[in-house]
Each structure stands twice: as structure tokens, then as C-alpha cells.
XYZ file of N, CA, C and O in Angstrom:
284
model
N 9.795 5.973 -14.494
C 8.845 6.550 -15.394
C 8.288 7.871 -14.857
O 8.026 8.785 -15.639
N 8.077 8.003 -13.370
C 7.368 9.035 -12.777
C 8.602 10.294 -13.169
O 8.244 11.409 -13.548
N 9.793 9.989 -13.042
C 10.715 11.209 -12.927
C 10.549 11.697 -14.476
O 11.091 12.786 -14.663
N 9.933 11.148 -15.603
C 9.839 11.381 -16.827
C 8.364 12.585 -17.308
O 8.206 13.347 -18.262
N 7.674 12.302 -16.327
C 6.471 13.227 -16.113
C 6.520 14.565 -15.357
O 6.111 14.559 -14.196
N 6.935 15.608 -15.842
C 7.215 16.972 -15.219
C 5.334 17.184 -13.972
O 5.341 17.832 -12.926
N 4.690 16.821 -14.251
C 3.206 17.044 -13.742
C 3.735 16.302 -12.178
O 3.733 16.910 -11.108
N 4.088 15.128 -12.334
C 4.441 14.070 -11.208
C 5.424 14.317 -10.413
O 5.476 13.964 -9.235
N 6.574 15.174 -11.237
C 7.877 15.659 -10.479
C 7.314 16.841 -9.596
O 7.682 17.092 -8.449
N 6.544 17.393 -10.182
C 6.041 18.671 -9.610
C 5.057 18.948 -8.640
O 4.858 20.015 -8.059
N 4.057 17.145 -8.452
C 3.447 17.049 -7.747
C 4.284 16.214 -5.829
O 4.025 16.191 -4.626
N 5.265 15.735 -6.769
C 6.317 14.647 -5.554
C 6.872 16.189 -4.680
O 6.885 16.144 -3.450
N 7.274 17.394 -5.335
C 7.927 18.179 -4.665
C 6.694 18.853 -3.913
O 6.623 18.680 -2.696
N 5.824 19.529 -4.486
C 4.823 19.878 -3.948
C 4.297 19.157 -2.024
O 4.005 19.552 -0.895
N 4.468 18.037 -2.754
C 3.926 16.509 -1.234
C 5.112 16.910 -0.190
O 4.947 17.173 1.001
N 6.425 16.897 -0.953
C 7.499 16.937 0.153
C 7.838 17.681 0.737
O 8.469 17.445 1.767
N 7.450 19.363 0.160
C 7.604 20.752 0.615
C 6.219 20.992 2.050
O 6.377 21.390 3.204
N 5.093 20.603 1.406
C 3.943 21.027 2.240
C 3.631 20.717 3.168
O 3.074 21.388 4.037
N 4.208 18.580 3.194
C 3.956 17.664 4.084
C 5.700 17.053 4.917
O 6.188 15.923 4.938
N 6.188 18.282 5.460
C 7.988 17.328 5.738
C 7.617 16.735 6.756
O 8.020 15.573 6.778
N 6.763 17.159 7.981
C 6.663 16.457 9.374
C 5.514 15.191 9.085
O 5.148 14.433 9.983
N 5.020 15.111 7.666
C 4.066 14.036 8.071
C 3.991 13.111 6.437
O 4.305 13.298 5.261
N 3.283 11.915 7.406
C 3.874 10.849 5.578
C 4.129 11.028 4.485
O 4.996 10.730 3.663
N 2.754 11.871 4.607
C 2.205 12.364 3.232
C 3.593 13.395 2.059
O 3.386 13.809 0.919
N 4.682 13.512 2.742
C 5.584 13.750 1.873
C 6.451 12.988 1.430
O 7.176 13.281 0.479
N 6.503 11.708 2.176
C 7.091 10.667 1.835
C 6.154 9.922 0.369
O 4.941 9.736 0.269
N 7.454 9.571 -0.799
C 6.601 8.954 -1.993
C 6.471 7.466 -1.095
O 7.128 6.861 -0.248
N 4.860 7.253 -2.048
C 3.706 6.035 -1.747
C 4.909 4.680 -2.284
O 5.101 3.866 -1.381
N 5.568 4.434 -3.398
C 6.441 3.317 -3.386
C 7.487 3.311 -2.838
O 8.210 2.325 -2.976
N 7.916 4.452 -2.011
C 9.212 4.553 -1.252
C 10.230 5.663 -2.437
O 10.014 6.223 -3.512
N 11.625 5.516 -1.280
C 13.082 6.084 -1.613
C 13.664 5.350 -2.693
O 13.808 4.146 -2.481
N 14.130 5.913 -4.099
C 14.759 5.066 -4.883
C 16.050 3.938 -4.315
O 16.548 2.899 -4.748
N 16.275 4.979 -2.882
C 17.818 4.658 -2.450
C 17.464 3.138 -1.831
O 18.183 2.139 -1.851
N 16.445 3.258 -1.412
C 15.670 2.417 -0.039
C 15.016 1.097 -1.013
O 15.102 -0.025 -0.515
N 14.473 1.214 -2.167
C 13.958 0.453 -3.099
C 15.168 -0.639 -3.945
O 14.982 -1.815 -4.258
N 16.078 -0.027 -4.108
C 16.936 -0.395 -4.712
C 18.265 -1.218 -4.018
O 19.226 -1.798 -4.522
N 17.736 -0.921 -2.283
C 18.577 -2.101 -1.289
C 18.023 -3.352 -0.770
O 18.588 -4.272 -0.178
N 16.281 -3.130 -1.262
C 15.537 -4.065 -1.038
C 16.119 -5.611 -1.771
O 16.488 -5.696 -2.942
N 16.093 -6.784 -0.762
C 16.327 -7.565 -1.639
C 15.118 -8.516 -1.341
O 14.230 -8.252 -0.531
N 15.219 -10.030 -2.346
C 14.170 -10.566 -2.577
C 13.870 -11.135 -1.131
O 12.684 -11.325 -0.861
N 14.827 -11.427 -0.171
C 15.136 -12.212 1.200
C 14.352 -11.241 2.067
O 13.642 -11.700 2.961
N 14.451 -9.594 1.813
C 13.577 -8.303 2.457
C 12.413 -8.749 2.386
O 11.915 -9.305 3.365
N 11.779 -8.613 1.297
C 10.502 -8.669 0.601
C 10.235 -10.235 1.315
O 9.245 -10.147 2.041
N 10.708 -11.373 1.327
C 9.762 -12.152 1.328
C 9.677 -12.238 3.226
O 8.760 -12.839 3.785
N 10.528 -11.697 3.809
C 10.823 -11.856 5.285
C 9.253 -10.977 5.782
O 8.481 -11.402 6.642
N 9.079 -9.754 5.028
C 8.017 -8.853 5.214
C 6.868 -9.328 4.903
O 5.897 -8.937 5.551
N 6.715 -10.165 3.973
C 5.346 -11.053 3.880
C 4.911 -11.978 5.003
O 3.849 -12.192 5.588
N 6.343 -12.513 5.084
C 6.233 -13.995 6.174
C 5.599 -13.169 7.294
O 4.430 -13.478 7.525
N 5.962 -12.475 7.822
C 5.611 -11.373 9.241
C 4.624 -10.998 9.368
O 4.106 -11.031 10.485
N 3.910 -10.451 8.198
C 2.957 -9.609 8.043
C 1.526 -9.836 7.022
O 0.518 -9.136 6.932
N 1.855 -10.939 6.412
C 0.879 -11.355 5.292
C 0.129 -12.795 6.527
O -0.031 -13.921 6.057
N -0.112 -12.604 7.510
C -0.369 -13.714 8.127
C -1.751 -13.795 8.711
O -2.098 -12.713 9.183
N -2.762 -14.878 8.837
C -4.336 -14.938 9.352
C -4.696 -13.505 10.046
O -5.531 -12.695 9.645
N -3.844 -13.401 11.196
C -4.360 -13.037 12.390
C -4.037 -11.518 11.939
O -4.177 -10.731 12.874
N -3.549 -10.797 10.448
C -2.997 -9.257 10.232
C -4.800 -9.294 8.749
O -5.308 -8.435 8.028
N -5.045 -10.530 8.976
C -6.130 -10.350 7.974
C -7.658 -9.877 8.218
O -7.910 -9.901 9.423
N -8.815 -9.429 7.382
C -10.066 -8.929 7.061
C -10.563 -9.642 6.132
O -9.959 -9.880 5.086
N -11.746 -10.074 6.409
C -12.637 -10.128 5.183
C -14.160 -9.206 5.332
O -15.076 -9.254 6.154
N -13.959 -8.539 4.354
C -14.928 -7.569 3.950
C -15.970 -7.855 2.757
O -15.654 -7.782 1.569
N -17.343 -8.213 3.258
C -18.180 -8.290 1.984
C -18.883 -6.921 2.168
O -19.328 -6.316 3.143
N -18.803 -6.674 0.835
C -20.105 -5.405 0.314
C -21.063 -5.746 -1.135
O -21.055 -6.434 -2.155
N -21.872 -4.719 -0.392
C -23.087 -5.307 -1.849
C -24.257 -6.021 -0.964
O -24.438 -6.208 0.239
N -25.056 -6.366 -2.331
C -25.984 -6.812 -1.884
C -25.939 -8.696 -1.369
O -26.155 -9.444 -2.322
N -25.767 -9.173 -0.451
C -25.160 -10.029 0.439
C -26.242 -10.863 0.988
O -26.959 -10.153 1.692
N -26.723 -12.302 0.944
C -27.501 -13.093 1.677
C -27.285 -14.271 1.600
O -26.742 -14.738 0.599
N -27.806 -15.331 3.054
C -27.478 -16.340 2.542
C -28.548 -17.154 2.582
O -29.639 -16.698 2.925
N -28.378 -18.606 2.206
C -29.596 -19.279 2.142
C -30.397 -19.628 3.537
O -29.733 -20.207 4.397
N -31.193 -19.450 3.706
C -32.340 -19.979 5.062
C -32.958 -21.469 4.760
O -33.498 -21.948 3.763
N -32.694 -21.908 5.845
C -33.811 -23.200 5.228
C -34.878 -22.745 5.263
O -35.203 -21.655 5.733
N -35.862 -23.926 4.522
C -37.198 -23.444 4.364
C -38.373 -23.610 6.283
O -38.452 -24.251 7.331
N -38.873 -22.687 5.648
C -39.580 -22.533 7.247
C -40.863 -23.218 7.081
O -41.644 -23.304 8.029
């Protein structure tokens, strides 16, 4: 869909021209070439590895309290 948007094509070249030595020219979902060798056995091997307790955060924001007993 993105290659269908001249604004997006123009912004992907822009990223890749300005940024070659650093991520930021690399596209955010990857290489079509690289996407399209992915298989489901990839994907779930990369979860197993990496989706695990000890790679996790929990972050509360806002207004946050908890109950006290009574004093």
C-alpha cells in the first residue's frame, strides 16, 4: 500500500538517502525481500526468545494509588 502513496515513496527515499550509516534509513517493517522469507516457524522462534518475563516492563502512568488500611 505504502509503494501506492507517492508522499511515502518520497519520504522512504528521503530516510534512505539522508540516514545510509544509521537505522533510521532502514524501513520501520523491514525489506520486502527480508519480509517475504519470513516464515511462520521465524516469527514464532522470535517470540519464544524474546517475548519472555525477564525481556518484560510494567509501566503505570496516571494518576495511581493504592488502598492503605485504615489508621
Amino acid at each position: 500500500m505504502n509503494e501506492d502513496n507517492p508522499g511515502r515513496v518520497v519520504d522512504k527515499a528521503l530516510f534512505r538517502e539522508a540516514y545510509k550509516v544509521h537505522p533510521y534509513g532502514r524501513p520501520v517493517i523491514g525489506f520486502v525481500d527480508t519480509i517475504r522469507k519470513t516464515t511462520r516457524e521465524d516469527l514464532l522462534a522470535y517470540f519464544r526468545a524474546n517475548y519472555v518475563p525477564g525481556n518484560m516492563v510494567l509501566v503505570i502512568a496516571g494518576r495511581w494509588t493504592r488502598k492503605r488500611p485504615d489508621r
